[in-house]
PDB file of C-alpha atoms in Angstrom:
ATOM      1  CA  GLU A 538      -6.099  -3.048  -6.263  1.00  0.00           C
ATOM      2  CA  THR A 539      -8.242  -0.494  -4.536  1.00  0.00           C
ATOM      3  CA  GLY A 540      -9.425   0.115  -0.978  1.00  0.00           C
ATOM      4  CA  VAL A 541      -8.207  -2.006   1.901  1.00  0.00           C
ATOM      5  CA  THR A 542      -6.911  -5.517   1.341  1.00  0.00           C
ATOM      6  CA  GLN A 543      -6.114  -8.213   3.876  1.00  0.00           C
ATOM      7  CA  THR A 544      -4.195 -11.458   3.598  1.00  0.00           C
ATOM      8  CA  PRO A 545      -4.669 -14.245   4.225  1.00  0.00           C
ATOM      9  CA  ARG A 546      -8.447 -14.408   4.108  1.00  0.00           C
ATOM     10  CA  HIS A 547      -8.533 -17.601   6.158  1.00  0.00           C
ATOM     11  CA  LEU A 548      -5.984 -18.979   8.614  1.00  0.00           C
ATOM     12  CA  VAL A 549      -5.880 -22.093  10.766  1.00  0.00           C
ATOM     13  CA  MET A 550      -3.093 -22.308  13.304  1.00  0.00           C
ATOM     14  CA  GLY A 551      -2.075 -24.334  16.292  1.00  0.00           C
ATOM     15  CA  MET A 552      -1.450 -22.773  19.661  1.00  0.00           C
ATOM     16  CA  THR A 553       2.322 -23.009  19.253  1.00  0.00           C
ATOM     17  CA  ASN A 554       2.472 -21.490  15.775  1.00  0.00           C
ATOM     18  CA  LYS A 555       3.617 -18.024  14.785  1.00  0.00           C
ATOM     19  CA  LYS A 556       1.817 -16.287  11.953  1.00  0.00           C
ATOM     20  CA  SER A 557       1.226 -12.770  10.672  1.00  0.00           C
ATOM     21  CA  LEU A 558      -1.787 -10.998   9.237  1.00  0.00           C
ATOM     22  CA  LYS A 559      -1.196  -8.346   6.614  1.00  0.00           C
ATOM     23  CA  CYS A 560      -3.241  -5.282   5.737  1.00  0.00           C
ATOM     24  CA  GLU A 561      -2.605  -2.841   2.912  1.00  0.00           C
ATOM     25  CA  GLN A 562      -4.522   0.320   2.114  1.00  0.00           C
ATOM     26  CA  HIS A 563      -4.472   2.052  -1.252  1.00  0.00           C
ATOM     27  CA  LEU A 564      -6.396   5.146  -0.158  1.00  0.00           C
ATOM     28  CA  GLY A 565      -3.581   7.410   0.956  1.00  0.00           C
ATOM     29  CA  HIS A 566      -4.882   7.396   4.521  1.00  0.00           C
ATOM     30  CA  ASN A 567      -2.872   8.318   7.608  1.00  0.00           C
ATOM     31  CA  ALA A 568      -4.559   6.121  10.233  1.00  0.00           C
ATOM     32  CA  MET A 569      -4.913   2.347  10.395  1.00  0.00           C
ATOM     33  CA  TYR A 570      -6.699   0.036  12.816  1.00  0.00           C
ATOM     34  CA  TRP A 571      -6.964  -3.592  13.912  1.00  0.00           C
ATOM     35  CA  TYR A 572     -10.299  -4.901  15.199  1.00  0.00           C
ATOM     36  CA  LYS A 573     -11.328  -8.281  16.543  1.00  0.00           C
ATOM     37  CA  GLN A 574     -14.859  -9.556  16.011  1.00  0.00           C
ATOM     38  CA  SER A 575     -15.889 -12.807  17.663  1.00  0.00           C
ATOM     39  CA  ALA A 576     -18.965 -14.664  16.459  1.00  0.00           C
ATOM     40  CA  LYS A 577     -22.111 -12.542  16.792  1.00  0.00           C
ATOM     41  CA  LYS A 578     -20.273 -10.018  18.968  1.00  0.00           C
ATOM     42  CA  PRO A 579     -19.482  -6.327  18.489  1.00  0.00           C
ATOM     43  CA  LEU A 580     -16.290  -4.929  17.086  1.00  0.00           C
ATOM     44  CA  GLU A 581     -13.423  -4.723  19.567  1.00  0.00           C
ATOM     45  CA  LEU A 582     -10.781  -2.124  18.771  1.00  0.00           C
ATOM     46  CA  MET A 583      -7.327  -3.605  19.317  1.00  0.00           C
ATOM     47  CA  PHE A 584      -4.729  -1.197  17.964  1.00  0.00           C
ATOM     48  CA  VAL A 585      -4.638   2.222  16.338  1.00  0.00           C
ATOM     49  CA  TYR A 586      -1.830   3.769  14.335  1.00  0.00           C
ATOM     50  CA  SER A 587      -1.646   7.356  13.173  1.00  0.00           C
ATOM     51  CA  LEU A 588       1.203   8.456  10.905  1.00  0.00           C
ATOM     52  CA  GLU A 589       2.889   5.128  11.656  1.00  0.00           C
ATOM     53  CA  GLU A 590       2.867   5.680  15.426  1.00  0.00           C
ATOM     54  CA  ARG A 591       0.786   3.551  17.755  1.00  0.00           C
ATOM     55  CA  VAL A 592      -1.702   5.798  19.518  1.00  0.00           C
ATOM     56  CA  GLU A 593      -3.975   3.307  21.223  1.00  0.00           C
ATOM     57  CA  ASN A 594      -3.604  -0.184  22.637  1.00  0.00           C
ATOM     58  CA  ASN A 595      -6.762  -1.435  24.279  1.00  0.00           C
ATOM     59  CA  SER A 596      -5.410  -3.912  26.824  1.00  0.00           C
ATOM     60  CA  VAL A 597      -4.643  -6.504  24.206  1.00  0.00           C
ATOM     61  CA  PRO A 598      -2.663  -9.589  25.302  1.00  0.00           C
ATOM     62  CA  SER A 599       1.003  -9.541  24.353  1.00  0.00           C
ATOM     63  CA  ARG A 600       0.532 -12.596  22.131  1.00  0.00           C
ATOM     64  CA  PHE A 601      -0.774 -10.032  19.599  1.00  0.00           C
ATOM     65  CA  SER A 602       1.949  -7.716  18.297  1.00  0.00           C
ATOM     66  CA  PRO A 603       1.203  -4.993  15.729  1.00  0.00           C
ATOM     67  CA  GLU A 604       3.649  -3.441  13.303  1.00  0.00           C
ATOM     68  CA  CYS A 605       3.194  -0.454  11.009  1.00  0.00           C
ATOM     69  CA  PRO A 606       6.282  -0.085   8.792  1.00  0.00           C
ATOM     70  CA  ASN A 607       4.725   2.685   6.675  1.00  0.00           C
ATOM     71  CA  SER A 608       1.414   4.455   6.240  1.00  0.00           C
ATOM     72  CA  SER A 609       0.119   1.895   3.740  1.00  0.00           C
ATOM     73  CA  HIS A 610       0.888  -1.336   5.560  1.00  0.00           C
ATOM     74  CA  LEU A 611      -0.145  -2.817   8.872  1.00  0.00           C
ATOM     75  CA  PHE A 612       0.720  -6.217  10.297  1.00  0.00           C
ATOM     76  CA  LEU A 613      -0.564  -8.220  13.219  1.00  0.00           C
ATOM     77  CA  HIS A 614       1.934 -10.793  14.443  1.00  0.00           C
ATOM     78  CA  LEU A 615       0.437 -13.744  16.269  1.00  0.00           C
ATOM     79  CA  HIS A 616       2.180 -16.197  18.600  1.00  0.00           C
ATOM     80  CA  THR A 617       1.064 -18.798  21.144  1.00  0.00           C
ATOM     81  CA  LEU A 618      -2.589 -17.969  20.599  1.00  0.00           C
ATOM     82  CA  GLN A 619      -5.469 -19.521  22.508  1.00  0.00           C
ATOM     83  CA  PRO A 620      -8.644 -21.079  21.065  1.00  0.00           C
ATOM     84  CA  GLU A 621     -10.642 -18.090  22.324  1.00  0.00           C
ATOM     85  CA  ASP A 622      -8.625 -15.918  19.939  1.00  0.00           C
ATOM     86  CA  SER A 623     -10.505 -17.497  17.051  1.00  0.00           C
ATOM     87  CA  ALA A 624     -12.382 -14.649  15.394  1.00  0.00           C
ATOM     88  CA  LEU A 625     -12.646 -12.390  12.373  1.00  0.00           C
ATOM     89  CA  TYR A 626      -9.787  -9.883  12.373  1.00  0.00           C
ATOM     90  CA  LEU A 627     -10.572  -6.678  10.544  1.00  0.00           C
ATOM     91  CA  CYS A 628      -8.267  -3.954   9.349  1.00  0.00           C
ATOM     92  CA  ALA A 629      -9.493  -0.449   8.605  1.00  0.00           C
ATOM     93  CA  SER A 630      -8.032   2.863   7.522  1.00  0.00           C
ATOM     94  CA  SER A 631      -9.119   6.490   7.623  1.00  0.00           C
ATOM     95  CA  GLN A 632      -7.772   9.820   6.473  1.00  0.00           C
ATOM     96  CA  ASP A 633      -7.373  10.947  10.088  1.00  0.00           C
ATOM     97  CA  LEU A 634      -8.277   9.526  13.490  1.00  0.00           C
ATOM     98  CA  GLY A 635     -11.850  10.790  13.514  1.00  0.00           C
ATOM     99  CA  GLY A 636     -12.614  10.236   9.854  1.00  0.00           C
ATOM    100  CA  THR A 637     -14.632   7.667   7.974  1.00  0.00           C
ATOM    101  CA  GLN A 638     -13.100   4.234   8.373  1.00  0.00           C
ATOM    102  CA  TYR A 639     -12.919   1.888   5.406  1.00  0.00           C
ATOM    103  CA  PHE A 640     -12.643  -1.772   6.246  1.00  0.00           C
ATOM    104  CA  GLY A 641     -10.911  -4.674   4.610  1.00  0.00           C
ATOM    105  CA  PRO A 642     -12.621  -8.023   4.025  1.00  0.00           C
ATOM    106  CA  GLY A 643     -11.145  -9.539   7.188  1.00  0.00           C
ATOM    107  CA  THR A 644      -9.110 -12.614   8.062  1.00  0.00           C
ATOM    108  CA  ARG A 645     -11.049 -15.525   9.529  1.00  0.00           C
ATOM    109  CA  LEU A 646      -8.726 -17.069  12.139  1.00  0.00           C
ATOM    110  CA  LEU A 647      -9.213 -20.465  13.738  1.00  0.00           C
ATOM    111  CA  VAL A 648      -6.900 -21.500  16.575  1.00  0.00           C
ATOM    112  CA  LEU A 649      -6.843 -25.202  17.310  1.00  0.00           C
TER     113      LEU A 649
ATOM    114  CA  GLU B 267     -18.049   8.517  28.998  1.00  0.00           C
ATOM    115  CA  ASP B 268     -18.876   8.640  25.298  1.00  0.00           C
ATOM    116  CA  GLN B 269     -21.487   6.025  24.431  1.00  0.00           C
ATOM    117  CA  VAL B 270     -23.343   4.759  21.399  1.00  0.00           C
ATOM    118  CA  THR B 271     -26.429   2.577  21.871  1.00  0.00           C
ATOM    119  CA  GLN B 272     -28.269   0.847  19.064  1.00  0.00           C
ATOM    120  CA  SER B 273     -31.768  -0.583  19.224  1.00  0.00           C
ATOM    121  CA  PRO B 274     -33.282  -2.982  18.698  1.00  0.00           C
ATOM    122  CA  GLU B 275     -30.541  -5.584  18.992  1.00  0.00           C
ATOM    123  CA  ALA B 276     -32.295  -7.683  16.354  1.00  0.00           C
ATOM    124  CA  LEU B 277     -35.205  -6.996  14.009  1.00  0.00           C
ATOM    125  CA  ARG B 278     -37.150  -9.367  11.826  1.00  0.00           C
ATOM    126  CA  LEU B 279     -39.267  -7.908   9.030  1.00  0.00           C
ATOM    127  CA  GLN B 280     -41.426  -9.255   6.281  1.00  0.00           C
ATOM    128  CA  GLU B 281     -40.421  -8.210   2.799  1.00  0.00           C
ATOM    129  CA  GLY B 282     -41.984  -4.799   2.125  1.00  0.00           C
ATOM    130  CA  GLU B 283     -42.522  -4.005   5.825  1.00  0.00           C
ATOM    131  CA  SER B 284     -40.856  -0.636   6.454  1.00  0.00           C
ATOM    132  CA  SER B 285     -39.190   0.098   9.786  1.00  0.00           C
ATOM    133  CA  SER B 286     -36.463   2.114  11.502  1.00  0.00           C
ATOM    134  CA  LEU B 287     -33.285   1.352  13.397  1.00  0.00           C
ATOM    135  CA  ASN B 288     -32.174   3.643  16.198  1.00  0.00           C
ATOM    136  CA  CYS B 289     -28.752   4.895  17.234  1.00  0.00           C
ATOM    137  CA  SER B 290     -28.628   7.088  20.327  1.00  0.00           C
ATOM    138  CA  TYR B 291     -25.422   8.743  21.439  1.00  0.00           C
ATOM    139  CA  THR B 292     -24.037  10.468  24.485  1.00  0.00           C
ATOM    140  CA  VAL B 293     -20.859  12.251  23.545  1.00  0.00           C
ATOM    141  CA  SER B 294     -19.036  15.385  24.590  1.00  0.00           C
ATOM    142  CA  GLY B 295     -19.173  16.825  21.113  1.00  0.00           C
ATOM    143  CA  LEU B 296     -20.273  15.221  17.863  1.00  0.00           C
ATOM    144  CA  ARG B 297     -18.137  15.648  14.778  1.00  0.00           C
ATOM    145  CA  GLY B 298     -20.001  13.109  12.669  1.00  0.00           C
ATOM    146  CA  LEU B 299     -22.239  10.048  12.807  1.00  0.00           C
ATOM    147  CA  PHE B 300     -21.626   7.080  10.526  1.00  0.00           C
ATOM    148  CA  TRP B 301     -23.737   4.150   9.376  1.00  0.00           C
ATOM    149  CA  TYR B 302     -22.244   0.903   8.120  1.00  0.00           C
ATOM    150  CA  ARG B 303     -23.679  -2.351   6.811  1.00  0.00           C
ATOM    151  CA  GLN B 304     -21.951  -5.652   7.667  1.00  0.00           C
ATOM    152  CA  ASP B 305     -22.720  -8.980   6.042  1.00  0.00           C
ATOM    153  CA  PRO B 306     -21.759 -12.156   7.956  1.00  0.00           C
ATOM    154  CA  GLY B 307     -18.044 -12.895   7.800  1.00  0.00           C
ATOM    155  CA  LYS B 308     -17.243  -9.673   5.926  1.00  0.00           C
ATOM    156  CA  GLY B 309     -15.901  -6.250   6.767  1.00  0.00           C
ATOM    157  CA  PRO B 310     -18.340  -3.388   7.411  1.00  0.00           C
ATOM    158  CA  GLU B 311     -19.305  -1.387   4.353  1.00  0.00           C
ATOM    159  CA  PHE B 312     -19.632   2.380   4.721  1.00  0.00           C
ATOM    160  CA  LEU B 313     -23.104   3.770   3.995  1.00  0.00           C
ATOM    161  CA  PHE B 314     -23.505   7.352   5.231  1.00  0.00           C
ATOM    162  CA  THR B 315     -21.981  10.171   7.246  1.00  0.00           C
ATOM    163  CA  LEU B 316     -24.202  12.778   8.916  1.00  0.00           C
ATOM    164  CA  TYR B 317     -22.730  15.925  10.430  1.00  0.00           C
ATOM    165  CA  SER B 318     -25.507  18.134  11.751  1.00  0.00           C
ATOM    166  CA  ALA B 319     -28.991  17.851  13.230  1.00  0.00           C
ATOM    167  CA  GLY B 320     -31.650  17.847  10.545  1.00  0.00           C
ATOM    168  CA  GLU B 321     -29.386  16.338   7.918  1.00  0.00           C
ATOM    169  CA  GLU B 322     -30.717  13.417   5.875  1.00  0.00           C
ATOM    170  CA  LYS B 323     -29.059  11.077   3.381  1.00  0.00           C
ATOM    171  CA  GLU B 324     -30.558   8.408   1.155  1.00  0.00           C
ATOM    172  CA  LYS B 325     -29.332   5.376  -0.714  1.00  0.00           C
ATOM    173  CA  GLU B 326     -31.804   3.100  -2.447  1.00  0.00           C
ATOM    174  CA  ARG B 327     -34.216   1.883   0.276  1.00  0.00           C
ATOM    175  CA  LEU B 328     -32.212   3.417   3.130  1.00  0.00           C
ATOM    176  CA  LYS B 329     -32.539   6.879   4.595  1.00  0.00           C
ATOM    177  CA  ALA B 330     -30.496   8.146   7.542  1.00  0.00           C
ATOM    178  CA  THR B 331     -31.541  11.080   9.691  1.00  0.00           C
ATOM    179  CA  LEU B 332     -29.850  12.880  12.579  1.00  0.00           C
ATOM    180  CA  THR B 333     -31.032  14.802  15.630  1.00  0.00           C
ATOM    181  CA  LYS B 334     -29.019  16.174  18.528  1.00  0.00           C
ATOM    182  CA  LYS B 335     -29.396  12.928  20.472  1.00  0.00           C
ATOM    183  CA  GLU B 336     -29.973  10.153  17.975  1.00  0.00           C
ATOM    184  CA  SER B 337     -29.976   8.930  14.419  1.00  0.00           C
ATOM    185  CA  PHE B 338     -32.451   6.753  12.610  1.00  0.00           C
ATOM    186  CA  LEU B 339     -31.877   4.450   9.679  1.00  0.00           C
ATOM    187  CA  HIS B 340     -35.200   4.118   7.901  1.00  0.00           C
ATOM    188  CA  ILE B 341     -35.668   1.103   5.660  1.00  0.00           C
ATOM    189  CA  THR B 342     -38.483   1.440   3.153  1.00  0.00           C
ATOM    190  CA  ALA B 343     -40.048  -1.685   1.603  1.00  0.00           C
ATOM    191  CA  PRO B 344     -37.067  -3.880   2.516  1.00  0.00           C
ATOM    192  CA  LYS B 345     -35.987  -6.873   0.487  1.00  0.00           C
ATOM    193  CA  PRO B 346     -34.273 -10.055   1.686  1.00  0.00           C
ATOM    194  CA  GLU B 347     -30.961  -8.742   0.369  1.00  0.00           C
ATOM    195  CA  ASP B 348     -31.166  -5.928   2.940  1.00  0.00           C
ATOM    196  CA  SER B 349     -30.589  -8.531   5.660  1.00  0.00           C
ATOM    197  CA  ALA B 350     -27.361  -7.630   7.462  1.00  0.00           C
ATOM    198  CA  THR B 351     -26.048  -6.083  10.667  1.00  0.00           C
ATOM    199  CA  TYR B 352     -26.217  -2.292  10.624  1.00  0.00           C
ATOM    200  CA  LEU B 353     -23.582  -0.488  12.671  1.00  0.00           C
ATOM    201  CA  CYS B 354     -23.612   3.075  13.911  1.00  0.00           C
ATOM    202  CA  ALA B 355     -20.479   4.964  14.929  1.00  0.00           C
ATOM    203  CA  VAL B 356     -19.659   8.488  16.097  1.00  0.00           C
ATOM    204  CA  SER B 357     -16.675  10.718  15.675  1.00  0.00           C
ATOM    205  CA  LEU B 358     -15.862  13.242  18.366  1.00  0.00           C
ATOM    206  CA  ASN B 359     -15.111  16.924  18.071  1.00  0.00           C
ATOM    207  CA  SER B 360     -11.674  16.394  19.522  1.00  0.00           C
ATOM    208  CA  GLY B 361     -10.819  14.793  16.212  1.00  0.00           C
ATOM    209  CA  ASN B 362      -7.919  12.827  17.630  1.00  0.00           C
ATOM    210  CA  THR B 363      -9.773   9.694  18.687  1.00  0.00           C
ATOM    211  CA  PRO B 364     -11.058   6.820  16.599  1.00  0.00           C
ATOM    212  CA  LEU B 365     -14.737   6.218  15.891  1.00  0.00           C
ATOM    213  CA  VAL B 366     -16.851   4.830  18.729  1.00  0.00           C
ATOM    214  CA  PHE B 367     -19.015   1.995  17.419  1.00  0.00           C
ATOM    215  CA  GLY B 368     -22.352   0.719  18.674  1.00  0.00           C
ATOM    216  CA  LYS B 369     -23.049  -2.997  18.984  1.00  0.00           C
ATOM    217  CA  GLY B 370     -25.212  -3.096  15.882  1.00  0.00           C
ATOM    218  CA  THR B 371     -28.721  -4.156  14.885  1.00  0.00           C
ATOM    219  CA  ARG B 372     -29.132  -7.529  13.160  1.00  0.00           C
ATOM    220  CA  LEU B 373     -31.801  -7.144  10.503  1.00  0.00           C
ATOM    221  CA  SER B 374     -33.504 -10.137   8.900  1.00  0.00           C
ATOM    222  CA  VAL B 375     -35.933  -9.588   6.026  1.00  0.00           C
ATOM    223  CA  ILE B 376     -38.098 -12.587   5.266  1.00  0.00           C
ATOM    224  CA  ALA B 377     -39.566 -13.157   1.800  1.00  0.00           C
TER     225      ALA B 377
END
């Protein structure tokens, strides 16, 4: 596989469930990102990792928990979500923090 | 505060009707300006990077230009398949911060 991949592509979960989103990049990049995009709204940067260290956390509720075990993988752990968390969750990677970001296809999340 | 503003918010064109999208920026120091295309429900697709005023890049019916204050994405003789949201983003000279994205322009091309 090439580029940035995300799994699952679609996810439906109840408010009491725990699930995880996975992102993998095959580009040899050093920075990875999680974005949230609600319907017809702009991108919202959630988390940034550089060289496996979290460098930015934009006031995201604690029910979202990121994990970056190595430079190629990024996870977003979800627990006790709210219906307003339903959105498209996008992962991206770049060579460095200010470089071109390449996005994955996204995970469409629906919280019931 | 570093800002990126895109206009118009939405644009509706007839097939073949050329137009331009605007991205204006107020940043402390520009390292690069990026254009992306995003189809509904999909991740943004990288189109161009521009680094210095006067630079231009082209891809099929799209041409991006850059000045010291703004960038334009010119769309020549658009087709319905050009319908998408076009995002602009900037990278700062500090180099240690992520891209700052604009809110996008939703383009609809009607046959």
